[in-house]
Tab-separated table of C-alpha atoms in Angstrom:
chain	number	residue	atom	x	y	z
A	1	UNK	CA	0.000	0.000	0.000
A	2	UNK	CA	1.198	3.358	-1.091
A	3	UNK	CA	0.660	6.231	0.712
A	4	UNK	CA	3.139	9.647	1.107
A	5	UNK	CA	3.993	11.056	4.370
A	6	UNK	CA	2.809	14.466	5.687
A	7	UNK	CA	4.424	15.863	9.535
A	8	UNK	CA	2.875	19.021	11.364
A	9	UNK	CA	4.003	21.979	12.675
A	10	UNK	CA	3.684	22.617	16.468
A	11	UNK	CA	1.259	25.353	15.118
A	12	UNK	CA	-1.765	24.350	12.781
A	13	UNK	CA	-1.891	26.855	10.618
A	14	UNK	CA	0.777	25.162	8.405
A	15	UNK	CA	1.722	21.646	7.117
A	16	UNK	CA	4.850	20.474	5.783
A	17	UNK	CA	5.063	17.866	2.838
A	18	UNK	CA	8.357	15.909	2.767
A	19	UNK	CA	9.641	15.107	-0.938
A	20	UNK	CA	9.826	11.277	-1.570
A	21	UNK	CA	13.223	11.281	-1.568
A	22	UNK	CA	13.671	12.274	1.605
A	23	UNK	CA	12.250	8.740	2.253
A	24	UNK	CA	15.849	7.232	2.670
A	25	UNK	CA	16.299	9.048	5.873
A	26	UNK	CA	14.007	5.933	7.742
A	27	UNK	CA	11.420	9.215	8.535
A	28	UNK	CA	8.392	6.854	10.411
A	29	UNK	CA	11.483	6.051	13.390
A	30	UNK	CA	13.077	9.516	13.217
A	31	UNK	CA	10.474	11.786	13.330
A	32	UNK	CA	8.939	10.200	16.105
A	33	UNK	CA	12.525	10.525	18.238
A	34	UNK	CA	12.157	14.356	17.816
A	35	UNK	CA	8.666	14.630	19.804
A	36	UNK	CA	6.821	15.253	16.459
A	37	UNK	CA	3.642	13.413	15.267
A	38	UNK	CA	3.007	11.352	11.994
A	39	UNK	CA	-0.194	11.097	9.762
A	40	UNK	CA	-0.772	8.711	6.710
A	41	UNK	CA	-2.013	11.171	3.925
A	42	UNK	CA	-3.823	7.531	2.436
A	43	UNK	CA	-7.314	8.722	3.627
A	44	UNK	CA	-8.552	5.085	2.395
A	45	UNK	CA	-6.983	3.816	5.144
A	46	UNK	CA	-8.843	2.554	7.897
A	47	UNK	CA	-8.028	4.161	11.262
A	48	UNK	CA	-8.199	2.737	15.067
A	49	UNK	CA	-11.797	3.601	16.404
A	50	UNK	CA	-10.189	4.767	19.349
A	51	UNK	CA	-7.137	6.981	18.309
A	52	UNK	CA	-8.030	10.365	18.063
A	53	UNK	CA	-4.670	11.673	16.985
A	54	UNK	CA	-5.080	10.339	13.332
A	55	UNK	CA	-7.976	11.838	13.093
A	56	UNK	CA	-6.743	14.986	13.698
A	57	UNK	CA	-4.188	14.795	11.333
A	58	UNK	CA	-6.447	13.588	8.910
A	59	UNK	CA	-8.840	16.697	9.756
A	60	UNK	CA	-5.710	18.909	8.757
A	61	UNK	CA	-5.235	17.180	5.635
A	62	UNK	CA	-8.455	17.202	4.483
A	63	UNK	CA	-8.488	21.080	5.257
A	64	UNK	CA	-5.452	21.212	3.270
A	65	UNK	CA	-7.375	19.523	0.307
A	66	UNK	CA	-10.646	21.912	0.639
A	67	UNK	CA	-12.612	18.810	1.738
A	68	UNK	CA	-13.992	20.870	4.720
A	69	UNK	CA	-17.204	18.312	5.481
A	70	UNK	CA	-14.343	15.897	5.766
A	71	UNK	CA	-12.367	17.762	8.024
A	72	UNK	CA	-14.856	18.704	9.942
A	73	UNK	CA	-16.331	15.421	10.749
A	74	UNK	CA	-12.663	13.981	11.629
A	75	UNK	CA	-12.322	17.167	14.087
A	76	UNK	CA	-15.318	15.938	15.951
A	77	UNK	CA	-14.543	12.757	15.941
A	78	UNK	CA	-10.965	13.817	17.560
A	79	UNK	CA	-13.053	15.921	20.134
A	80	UNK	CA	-15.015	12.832	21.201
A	81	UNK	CA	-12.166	10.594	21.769
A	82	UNK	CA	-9.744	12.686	22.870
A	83	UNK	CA	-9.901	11.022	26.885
A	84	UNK	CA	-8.076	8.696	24.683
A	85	UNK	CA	-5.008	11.204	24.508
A	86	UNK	CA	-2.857	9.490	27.409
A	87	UNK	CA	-3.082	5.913	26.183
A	88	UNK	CA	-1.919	7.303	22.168
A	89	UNK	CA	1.101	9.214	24.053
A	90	UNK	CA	2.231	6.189	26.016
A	91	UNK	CA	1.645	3.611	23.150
A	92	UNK	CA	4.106	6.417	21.000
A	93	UNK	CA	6.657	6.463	24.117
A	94	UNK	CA	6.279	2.529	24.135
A	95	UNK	CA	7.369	2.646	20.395
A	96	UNK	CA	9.955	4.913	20.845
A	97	UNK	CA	11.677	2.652	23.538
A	98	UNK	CA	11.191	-0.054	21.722
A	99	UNK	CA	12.663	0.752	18.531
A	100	UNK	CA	16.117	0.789	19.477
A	101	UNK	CA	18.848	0.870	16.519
A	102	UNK	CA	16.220	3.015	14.160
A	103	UNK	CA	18.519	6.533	14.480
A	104	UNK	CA	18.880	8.539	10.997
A	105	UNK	CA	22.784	8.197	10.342
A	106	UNK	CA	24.558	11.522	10.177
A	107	UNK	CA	26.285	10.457	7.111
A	108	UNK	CA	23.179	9.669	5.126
A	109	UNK	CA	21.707	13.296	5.555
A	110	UNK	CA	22.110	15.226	2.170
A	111	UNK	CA	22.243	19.211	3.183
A	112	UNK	CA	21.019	20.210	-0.323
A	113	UNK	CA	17.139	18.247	0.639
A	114	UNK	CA	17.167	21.343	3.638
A	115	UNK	CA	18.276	24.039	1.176
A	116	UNK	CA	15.203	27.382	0.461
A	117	UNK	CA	14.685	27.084	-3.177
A	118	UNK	CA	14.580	30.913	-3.089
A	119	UNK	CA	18.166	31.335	-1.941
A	120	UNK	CA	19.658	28.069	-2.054
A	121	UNK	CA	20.902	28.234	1.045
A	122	UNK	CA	20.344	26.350	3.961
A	123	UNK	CA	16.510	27.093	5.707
A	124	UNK	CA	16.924	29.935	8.603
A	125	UNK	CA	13.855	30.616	10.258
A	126	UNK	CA	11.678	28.014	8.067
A	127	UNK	CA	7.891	28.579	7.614
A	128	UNK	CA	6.073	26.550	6.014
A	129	UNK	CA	2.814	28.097	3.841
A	130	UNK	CA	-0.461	26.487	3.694
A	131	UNK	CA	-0.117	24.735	0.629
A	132	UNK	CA	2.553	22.867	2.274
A	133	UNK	CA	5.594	24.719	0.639
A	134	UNK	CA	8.644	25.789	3.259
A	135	UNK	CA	11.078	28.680	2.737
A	136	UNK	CA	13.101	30.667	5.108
A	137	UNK	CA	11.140	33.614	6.778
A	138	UNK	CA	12.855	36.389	5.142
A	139	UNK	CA	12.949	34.957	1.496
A	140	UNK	CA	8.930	34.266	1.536
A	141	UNK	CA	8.391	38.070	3.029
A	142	UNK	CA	10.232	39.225	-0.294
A	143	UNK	CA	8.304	37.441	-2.183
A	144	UNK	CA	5.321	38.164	-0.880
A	145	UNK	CA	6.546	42.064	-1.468
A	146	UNK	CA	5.912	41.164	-5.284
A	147	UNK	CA	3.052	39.220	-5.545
A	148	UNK	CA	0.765	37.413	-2.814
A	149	UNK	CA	1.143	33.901	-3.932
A	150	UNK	CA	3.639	30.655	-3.343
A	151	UNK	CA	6.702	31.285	-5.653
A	152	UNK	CA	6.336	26.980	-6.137
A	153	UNK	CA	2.581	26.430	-6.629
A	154	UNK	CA	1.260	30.278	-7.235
A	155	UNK	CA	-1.247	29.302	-4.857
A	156	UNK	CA	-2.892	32.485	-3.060
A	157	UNK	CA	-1.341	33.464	0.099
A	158	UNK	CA	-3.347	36.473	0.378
A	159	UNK	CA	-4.450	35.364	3.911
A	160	UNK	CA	-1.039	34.399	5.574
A	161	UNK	CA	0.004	38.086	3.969
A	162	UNK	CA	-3.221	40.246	5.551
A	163	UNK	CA	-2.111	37.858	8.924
A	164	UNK	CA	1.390	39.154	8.659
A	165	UNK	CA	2.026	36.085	11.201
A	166	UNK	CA	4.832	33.337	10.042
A	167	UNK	CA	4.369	30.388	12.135
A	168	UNK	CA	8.308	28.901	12.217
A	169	UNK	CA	8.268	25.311	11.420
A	170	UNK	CA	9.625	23.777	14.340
A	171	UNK	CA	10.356	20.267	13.042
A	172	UNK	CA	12.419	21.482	9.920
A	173	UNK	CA	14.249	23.736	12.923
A	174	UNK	CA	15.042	20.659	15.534
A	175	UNK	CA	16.157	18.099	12.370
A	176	UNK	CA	18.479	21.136	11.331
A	177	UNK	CA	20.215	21.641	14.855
A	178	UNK	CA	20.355	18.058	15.139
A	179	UNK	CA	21.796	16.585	11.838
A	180	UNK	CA	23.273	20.013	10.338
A	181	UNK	CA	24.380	21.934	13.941
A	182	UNK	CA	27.853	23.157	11.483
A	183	UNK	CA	25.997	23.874	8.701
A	184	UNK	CA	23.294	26.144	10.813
A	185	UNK	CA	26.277	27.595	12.568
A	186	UNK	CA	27.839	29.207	9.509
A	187	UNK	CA	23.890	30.158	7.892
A	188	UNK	CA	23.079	31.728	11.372
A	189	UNK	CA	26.600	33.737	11.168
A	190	UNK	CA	25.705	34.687	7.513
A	191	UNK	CA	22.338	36.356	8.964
A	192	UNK	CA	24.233	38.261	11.885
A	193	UNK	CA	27.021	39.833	9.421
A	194	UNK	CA	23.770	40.963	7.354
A	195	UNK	CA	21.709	42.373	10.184
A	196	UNK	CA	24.991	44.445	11.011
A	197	UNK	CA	25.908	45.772	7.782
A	198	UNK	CA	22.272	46.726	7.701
A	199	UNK	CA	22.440	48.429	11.125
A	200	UNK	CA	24.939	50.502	9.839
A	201	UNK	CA	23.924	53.978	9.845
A	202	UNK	CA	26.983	55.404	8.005
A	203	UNK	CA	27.631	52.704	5.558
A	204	UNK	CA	25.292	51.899	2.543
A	205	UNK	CA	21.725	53.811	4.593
A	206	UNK	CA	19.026	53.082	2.762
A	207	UNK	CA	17.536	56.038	1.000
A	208	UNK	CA	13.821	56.648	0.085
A	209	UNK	CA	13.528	59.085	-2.916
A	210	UNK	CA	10.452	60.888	-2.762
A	211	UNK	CA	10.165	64.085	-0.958
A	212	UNK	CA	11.873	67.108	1.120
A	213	UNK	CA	11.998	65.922	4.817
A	214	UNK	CA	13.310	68.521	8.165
A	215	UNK	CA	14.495	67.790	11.570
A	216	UNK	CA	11.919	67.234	13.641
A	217	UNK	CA	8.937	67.725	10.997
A	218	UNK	CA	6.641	64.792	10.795
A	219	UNK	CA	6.472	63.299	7.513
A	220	UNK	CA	3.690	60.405	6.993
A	221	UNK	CA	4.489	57.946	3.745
A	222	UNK	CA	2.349	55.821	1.946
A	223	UNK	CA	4.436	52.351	1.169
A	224	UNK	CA	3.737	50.606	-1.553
A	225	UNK	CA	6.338	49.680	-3.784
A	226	UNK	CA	7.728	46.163	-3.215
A	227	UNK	CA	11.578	47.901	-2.434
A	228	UNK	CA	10.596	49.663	0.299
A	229	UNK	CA	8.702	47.585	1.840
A	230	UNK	CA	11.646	45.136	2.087
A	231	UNK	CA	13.951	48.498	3.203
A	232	UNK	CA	10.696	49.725	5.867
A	233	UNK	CA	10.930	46.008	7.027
A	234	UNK	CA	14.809	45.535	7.339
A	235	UNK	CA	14.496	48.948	9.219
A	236	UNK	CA	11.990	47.354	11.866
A	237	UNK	CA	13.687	44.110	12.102
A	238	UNK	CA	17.622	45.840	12.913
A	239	UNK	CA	16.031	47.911	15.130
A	240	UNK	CA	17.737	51.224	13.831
A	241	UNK	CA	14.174	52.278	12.650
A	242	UNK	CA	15.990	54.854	10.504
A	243	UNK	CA	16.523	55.869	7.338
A	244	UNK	CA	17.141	58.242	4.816
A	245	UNK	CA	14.799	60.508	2.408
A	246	UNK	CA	16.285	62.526	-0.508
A	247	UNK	CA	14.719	64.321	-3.079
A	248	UNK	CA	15.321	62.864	-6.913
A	249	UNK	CA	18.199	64.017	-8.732
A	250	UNK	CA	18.042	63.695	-12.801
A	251	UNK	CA	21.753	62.922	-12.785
A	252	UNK	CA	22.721	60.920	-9.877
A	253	UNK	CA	19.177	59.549	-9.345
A	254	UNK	CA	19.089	61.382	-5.733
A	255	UNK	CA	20.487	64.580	-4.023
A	256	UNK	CA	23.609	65.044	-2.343
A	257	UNK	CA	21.652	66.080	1.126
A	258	UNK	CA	18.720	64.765	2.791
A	259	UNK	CA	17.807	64.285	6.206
A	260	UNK	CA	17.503	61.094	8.277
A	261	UNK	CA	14.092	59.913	9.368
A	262	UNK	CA	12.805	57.797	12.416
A	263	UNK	CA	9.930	55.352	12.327
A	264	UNK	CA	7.847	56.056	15.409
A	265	UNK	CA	5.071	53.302	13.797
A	266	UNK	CA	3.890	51.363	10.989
A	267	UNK	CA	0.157	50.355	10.006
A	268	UNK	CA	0.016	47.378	7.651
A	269	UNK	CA	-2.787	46.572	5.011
A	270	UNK	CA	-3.748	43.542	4.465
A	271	UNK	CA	-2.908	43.859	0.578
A	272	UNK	CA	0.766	44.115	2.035
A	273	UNK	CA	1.313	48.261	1.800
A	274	UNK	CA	1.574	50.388	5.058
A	275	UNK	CA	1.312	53.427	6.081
A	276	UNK	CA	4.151	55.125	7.680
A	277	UNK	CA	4.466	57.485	10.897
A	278	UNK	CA	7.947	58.854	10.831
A	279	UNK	CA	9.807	62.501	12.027
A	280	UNK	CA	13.156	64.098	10.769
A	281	UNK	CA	16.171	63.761	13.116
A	282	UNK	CA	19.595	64.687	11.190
A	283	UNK	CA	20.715	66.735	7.916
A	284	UNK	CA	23.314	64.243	6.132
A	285	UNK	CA	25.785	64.705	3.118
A	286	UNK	CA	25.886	61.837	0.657
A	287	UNK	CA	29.409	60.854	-0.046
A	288	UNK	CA	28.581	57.591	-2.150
A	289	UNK	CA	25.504	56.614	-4.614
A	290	UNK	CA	24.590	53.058	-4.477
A	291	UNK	CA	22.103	50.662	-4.488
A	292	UNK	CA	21.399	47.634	-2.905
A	293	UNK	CA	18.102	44.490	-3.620
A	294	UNK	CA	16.490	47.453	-5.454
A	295	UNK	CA	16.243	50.421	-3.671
A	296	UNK	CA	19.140	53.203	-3.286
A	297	UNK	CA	21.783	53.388	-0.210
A	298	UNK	CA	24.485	55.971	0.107
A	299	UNK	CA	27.688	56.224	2.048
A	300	UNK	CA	27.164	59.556	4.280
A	301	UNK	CA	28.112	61.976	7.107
A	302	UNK	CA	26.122	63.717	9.344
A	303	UNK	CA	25.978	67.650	9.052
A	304	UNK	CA	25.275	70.159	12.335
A	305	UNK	CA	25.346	74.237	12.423
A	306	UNK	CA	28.869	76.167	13.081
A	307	UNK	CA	27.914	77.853	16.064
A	308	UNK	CA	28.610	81.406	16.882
A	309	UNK	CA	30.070	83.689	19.896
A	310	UNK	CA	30.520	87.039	21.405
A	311	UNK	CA	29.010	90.095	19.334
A	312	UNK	CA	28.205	87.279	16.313
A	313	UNK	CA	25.694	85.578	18.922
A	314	UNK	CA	24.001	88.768	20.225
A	315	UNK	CA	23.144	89.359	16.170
A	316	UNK	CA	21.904	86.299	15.893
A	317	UNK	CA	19.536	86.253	18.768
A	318	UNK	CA	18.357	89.463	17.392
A	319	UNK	CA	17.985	88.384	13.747
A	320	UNK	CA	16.034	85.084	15.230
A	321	UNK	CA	13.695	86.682	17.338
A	322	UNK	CA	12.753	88.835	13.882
A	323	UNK	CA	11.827	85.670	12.078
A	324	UNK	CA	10.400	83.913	13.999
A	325	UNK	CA	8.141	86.576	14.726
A	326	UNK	CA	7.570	87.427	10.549
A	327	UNK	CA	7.173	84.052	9.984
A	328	UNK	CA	4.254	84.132	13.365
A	329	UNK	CA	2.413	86.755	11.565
A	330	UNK	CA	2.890	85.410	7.680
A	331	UNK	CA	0.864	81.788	9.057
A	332	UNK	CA	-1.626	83.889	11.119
A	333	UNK	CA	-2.555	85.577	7.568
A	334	UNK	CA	-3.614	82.828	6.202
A	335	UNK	CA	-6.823	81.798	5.297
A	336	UNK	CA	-8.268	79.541	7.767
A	337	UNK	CA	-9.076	76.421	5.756
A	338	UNK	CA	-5.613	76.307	4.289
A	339	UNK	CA	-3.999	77.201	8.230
A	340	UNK	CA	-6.467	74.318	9.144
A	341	UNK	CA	-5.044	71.758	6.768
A	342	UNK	CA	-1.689	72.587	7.748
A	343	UNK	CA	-2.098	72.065	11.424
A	344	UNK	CA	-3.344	68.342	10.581
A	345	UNK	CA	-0.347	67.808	9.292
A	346	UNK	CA	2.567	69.295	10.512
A	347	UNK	CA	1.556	70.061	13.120
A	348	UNK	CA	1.685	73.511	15.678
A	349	UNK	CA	4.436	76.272	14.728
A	350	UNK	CA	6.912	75.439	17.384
A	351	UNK	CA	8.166	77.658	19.834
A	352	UNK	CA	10.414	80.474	19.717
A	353	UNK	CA	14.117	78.474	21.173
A	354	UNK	CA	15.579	80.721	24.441
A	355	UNK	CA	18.922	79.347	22.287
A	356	UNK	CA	18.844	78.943	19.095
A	357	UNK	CA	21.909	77.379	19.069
A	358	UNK	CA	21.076	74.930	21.124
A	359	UNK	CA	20.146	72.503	18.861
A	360	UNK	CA	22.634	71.009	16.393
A	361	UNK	CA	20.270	71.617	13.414
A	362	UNK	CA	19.042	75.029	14.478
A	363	UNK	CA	15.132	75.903	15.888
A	364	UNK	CA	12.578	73.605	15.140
A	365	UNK	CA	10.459	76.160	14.257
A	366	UNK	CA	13.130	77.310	11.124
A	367	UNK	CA	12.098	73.610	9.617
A	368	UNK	CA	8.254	73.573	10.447
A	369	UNK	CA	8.325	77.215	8.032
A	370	UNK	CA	10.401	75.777	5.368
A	371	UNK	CA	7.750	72.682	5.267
A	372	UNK	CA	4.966	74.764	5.176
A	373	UNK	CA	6.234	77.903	2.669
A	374	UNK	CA	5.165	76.926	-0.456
A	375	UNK	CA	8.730	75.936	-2.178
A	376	UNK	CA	9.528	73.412	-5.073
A	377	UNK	CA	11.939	70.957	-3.728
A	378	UNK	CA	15.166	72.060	-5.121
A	379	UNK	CA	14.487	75.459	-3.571
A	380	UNK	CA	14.310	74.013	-0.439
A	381	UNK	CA	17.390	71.857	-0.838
A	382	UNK	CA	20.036	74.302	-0.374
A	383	UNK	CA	18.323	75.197	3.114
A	384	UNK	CA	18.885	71.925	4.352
A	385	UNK	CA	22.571	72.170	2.845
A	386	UNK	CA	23.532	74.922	5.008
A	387	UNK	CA	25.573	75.522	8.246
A	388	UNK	CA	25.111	78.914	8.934
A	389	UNK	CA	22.100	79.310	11.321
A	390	UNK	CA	22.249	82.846	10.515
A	391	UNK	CA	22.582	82.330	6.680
A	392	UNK	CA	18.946	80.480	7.075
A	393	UNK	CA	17.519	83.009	8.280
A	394	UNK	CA	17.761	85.355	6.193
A	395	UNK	CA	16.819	82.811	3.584
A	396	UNK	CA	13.761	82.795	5.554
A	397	UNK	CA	13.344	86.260	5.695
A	398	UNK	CA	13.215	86.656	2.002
A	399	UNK	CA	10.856	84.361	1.170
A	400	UNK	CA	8.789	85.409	3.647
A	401	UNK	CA	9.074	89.067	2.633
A	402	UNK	CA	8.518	87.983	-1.560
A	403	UNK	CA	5.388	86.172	-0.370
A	404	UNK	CA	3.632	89.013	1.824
A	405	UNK	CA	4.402	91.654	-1.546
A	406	UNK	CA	2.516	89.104	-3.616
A	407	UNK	CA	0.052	88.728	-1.269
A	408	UNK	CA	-0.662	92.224	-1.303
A	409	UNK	CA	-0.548	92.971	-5.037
C-alpha cells in the first residue's frame, strides 16, 4: 500500500510535505525521536476507532485539500475521543523505547534536501505556507513584497500576507540543529554579518527618494512599492528604525543632502502596503551613490550648524527673534481652511528656542516654516545644505518678505 507522508508543525496553521526522496532518511522512526507526530495522507486507510490523533491529522489534511465536510467530521470525531489522549502518548513512548537501533545516520543526511529554493541556502527561520511549501522567513516576506502567492505552486497566500504572522516550522528547525548543527552555525553567522551591515547607519543607509523631509517635521508615507517595503521592514527588524529621504536628482538619481528619518510606527494593510508614521532627526551629506536588492543606499556623514560667539551671537539672537516673529504673523494671515489643513499635518508652529543654538540643526520652528512655505523641492534643498544658522535666516526672511508683496498685489 502506497501512501506519502505528511508531519505538522507545532502550530496548525501550516503543514509540511516531505519530498519522496527524503524517504531514505528511515522518517516513520526519526520523526517520532524528535517529539513530532506522523499522519498517513492515504485517507482510504482505515483508522483505530479509538485513536483520536489520526484523526486529527487527517482533519488537517483534508483542510489542506478543501474537503472541509471531511475535516470537519474527523475534528469531531478527535473531540469525542480525545480522553483517549494518554493511552496514544504512552503507546508512541512505548514505540519509541522499543525501537532501538532506528537513528537517521549523520552520514546519510544530504544538506542540499534542507536548502530554500529561493536562496539556495540552507533554511533559517523556516515557515512553512499552507499549501505545504517551506522557505526561510525572510525569502517568503520578499516574495510576498511582489506578488501574494507561493513562488512553487502560485497558490494564493493572500491570507497568511493580511495575517502578517509566520508560524516557524519547528520540526524542519530541531532536524536542522540536530543533523546540520555546522551547517546552521555558519547560515546563522551569515544572517548576523547581514543584520549588522544593515544596522549601519553610516555605511550603505538606505535612502527613500520621494520628498523634502526637516528635523523634527513629521512626515507620513504611503508604502507601496515592493523595495521599500523590504527596506521599511529591514528597518523594523535591525532595530535602527531609521533611514534616509532625498529628493530625486536627474543625474545621480538622488540629491547630495537629505535628512535622516525615524519610524515612530507602521500600520500594515492587508494587501501588504503600510502606512508610515515617521519625524526628521539629522541633515546628512551623501558621499557615495549606491544601491542595494532594489532600492538606493548611500555612504554619508552627518551635518550640524557652526555655532557662533561674542558680538556674532548677540546678532543672531536678534535676527532670530525677527523671524520667527515674521514668519508668526505670515501663518496667522492665512486663510483659515488652508492654516487648518496645515495644522493636521505638521503640526503647531513650534516655539520660539531661548537658544537657538542649542540645537545642532538650528530651531525647530526654522524647519516647520520651510515645510509649510510653499517651495519646489530644489528650492528648499540648499536650506537643508547649510551651516550657517544665521545664513537660514535670512533665507527665511526673504521668502517670507517675496510672499507678503505678492500677497498684497
Amino acid at each position: 500500500m502506497q501512501c506519502s507522508l505528511q508531519l505538522y508543525n507545532t502550530e496548525p496553521a501550516f503543514c509540511l510535505e516531505l519530498p519522496k526522496e527524503v524517504s531514505r532518511f528511515n522518517l516513520v522512526h526519526g520523526y517520532f525521536q524528535t517529539g513530532c507526530f506522523v499522519g498517513l495522507c492515504n485517507l482510504e486507510a482505515p483508522t483505530s476507532p479509538n485513536d483520536h490523533l489520526l484523526y486529527s491529522n487527517r482533519s488537517q489534511i483534508n483542510s489542506t485539500l478543501k474537503a472541509c465536510e471531511d475535516a470537519l467530521h474527523d475534528a469531531e470525531t478527535a473531540c469525542r475521543l480525545q480522553p483517549y489522549w494518554l493511552k496514544v502518548s504512552s503507546d508512541v513512548v512505548d514505540t519509541k523505547e522499543n525501537s532501538t537501533g532506528q537513528h537517521i545516520p549523520f552520514e546519510v543526511v544530504d544538506p542540499s534536501d534542507l536548502d530554500c529554493s529561493l536562496c539556495m541556502r540552507l533554511f533559517y527561520e523556516p515557515v512553512t505556507t499552507p499549501c505545504g511549501h517551506t522557505f526561510c522567513l525572510k525569502c517568503l516576506e520578499r516574495c510576498l513584497d511582489h506578488n501574494p502567492k507561493c513562488p512553487l505552486c502560485k497558490e494564493g497566500l493572500s491570507e497568511c500576507l493580511a495575517m502578517r504572522k509566520y508560524c516557524k516550522t519547528v520540526l524542519m528547525e530541531e532536524l536542522i540543529a540536530r543533523y546540520l548543527p555546522e551547517e546552521l552555525t555558519e547560515r546563522r553567522k551569515i544572517y548576523e554579518e547581514e543584520i549588522a551591515e544593515l544596522s549601519n547607519l553610516n555605511k550603505n543607509v538606505p535612502i527613500f527618494v520621494c520628498t523634502m523631509a526637516y528635523p523634527t517635521v513629521p512626515c507620513p508615507l504611503h508604502i507601496f512599492e515592493p523595495c521599500y517595503r523590504l527596506m521599511i521592514r529591514r528597518c523594523m527588524e535591525t532595530g535602527t528604525k531609521q533611514f534616509g529621504m532625498c529628493i530625486s536628482d536627474p543625474v545621480k538619481g538622488f540629491a547630495d543632502y537629505g535628512c535622516i528619518l525615524e519610524i515612530r510606527n507602521v500600520e500594515f494593510f492587508a494587501d501588504g502596503r503600510s502606512v508610515v508614521d515617521s519625524i526628521g532627526k539629522r541633515r546628512f551629506k551623501v558621499i557615495q551613490h549606491s544601491q542595494r536588492d532594489g532600492y538606493n543606499t548611500a555612504d554619508i556623514e552627518y551635518i550640524e550648524d557652526q555655532k557662533v560667539q561674542g558680538q556674532e551671537y548677540a546678532a543672531l539672537l536678534v535676527l532670530h527673534d525677527s523671524v520667527y516673529d515674521q514668519a508668526y504673523m505670515w501663518f496667522n494671515s492665512l486663510k483659515q481652511a488652508l492654516k487648518s489643513r496645515i495644522l493636521s499635518h505638521f503640526g503647531p508652529m513650534p516655539a520660539k528656542d531661548p537658544d537657538p543654538q542649542a540645537n545642532p540643526n538650528g530651531p525647530a520652528w526654522c524647519w516647520w516654516v520651510l515645510a509649510v512655505l510653499p517651495l519646489e523641492n530644489r528650492a528648499q534643498l540648499p536650506f537643508l545644505a547649510m551651516k550657517s544658522l544665521k545664513d537660514r535666516l535670512n533665507g527665511i526672511r526673504r521668502v517670507l518678505t517675496f510672499m507678503s508683496r505678492t500677497r498684497s498685489r
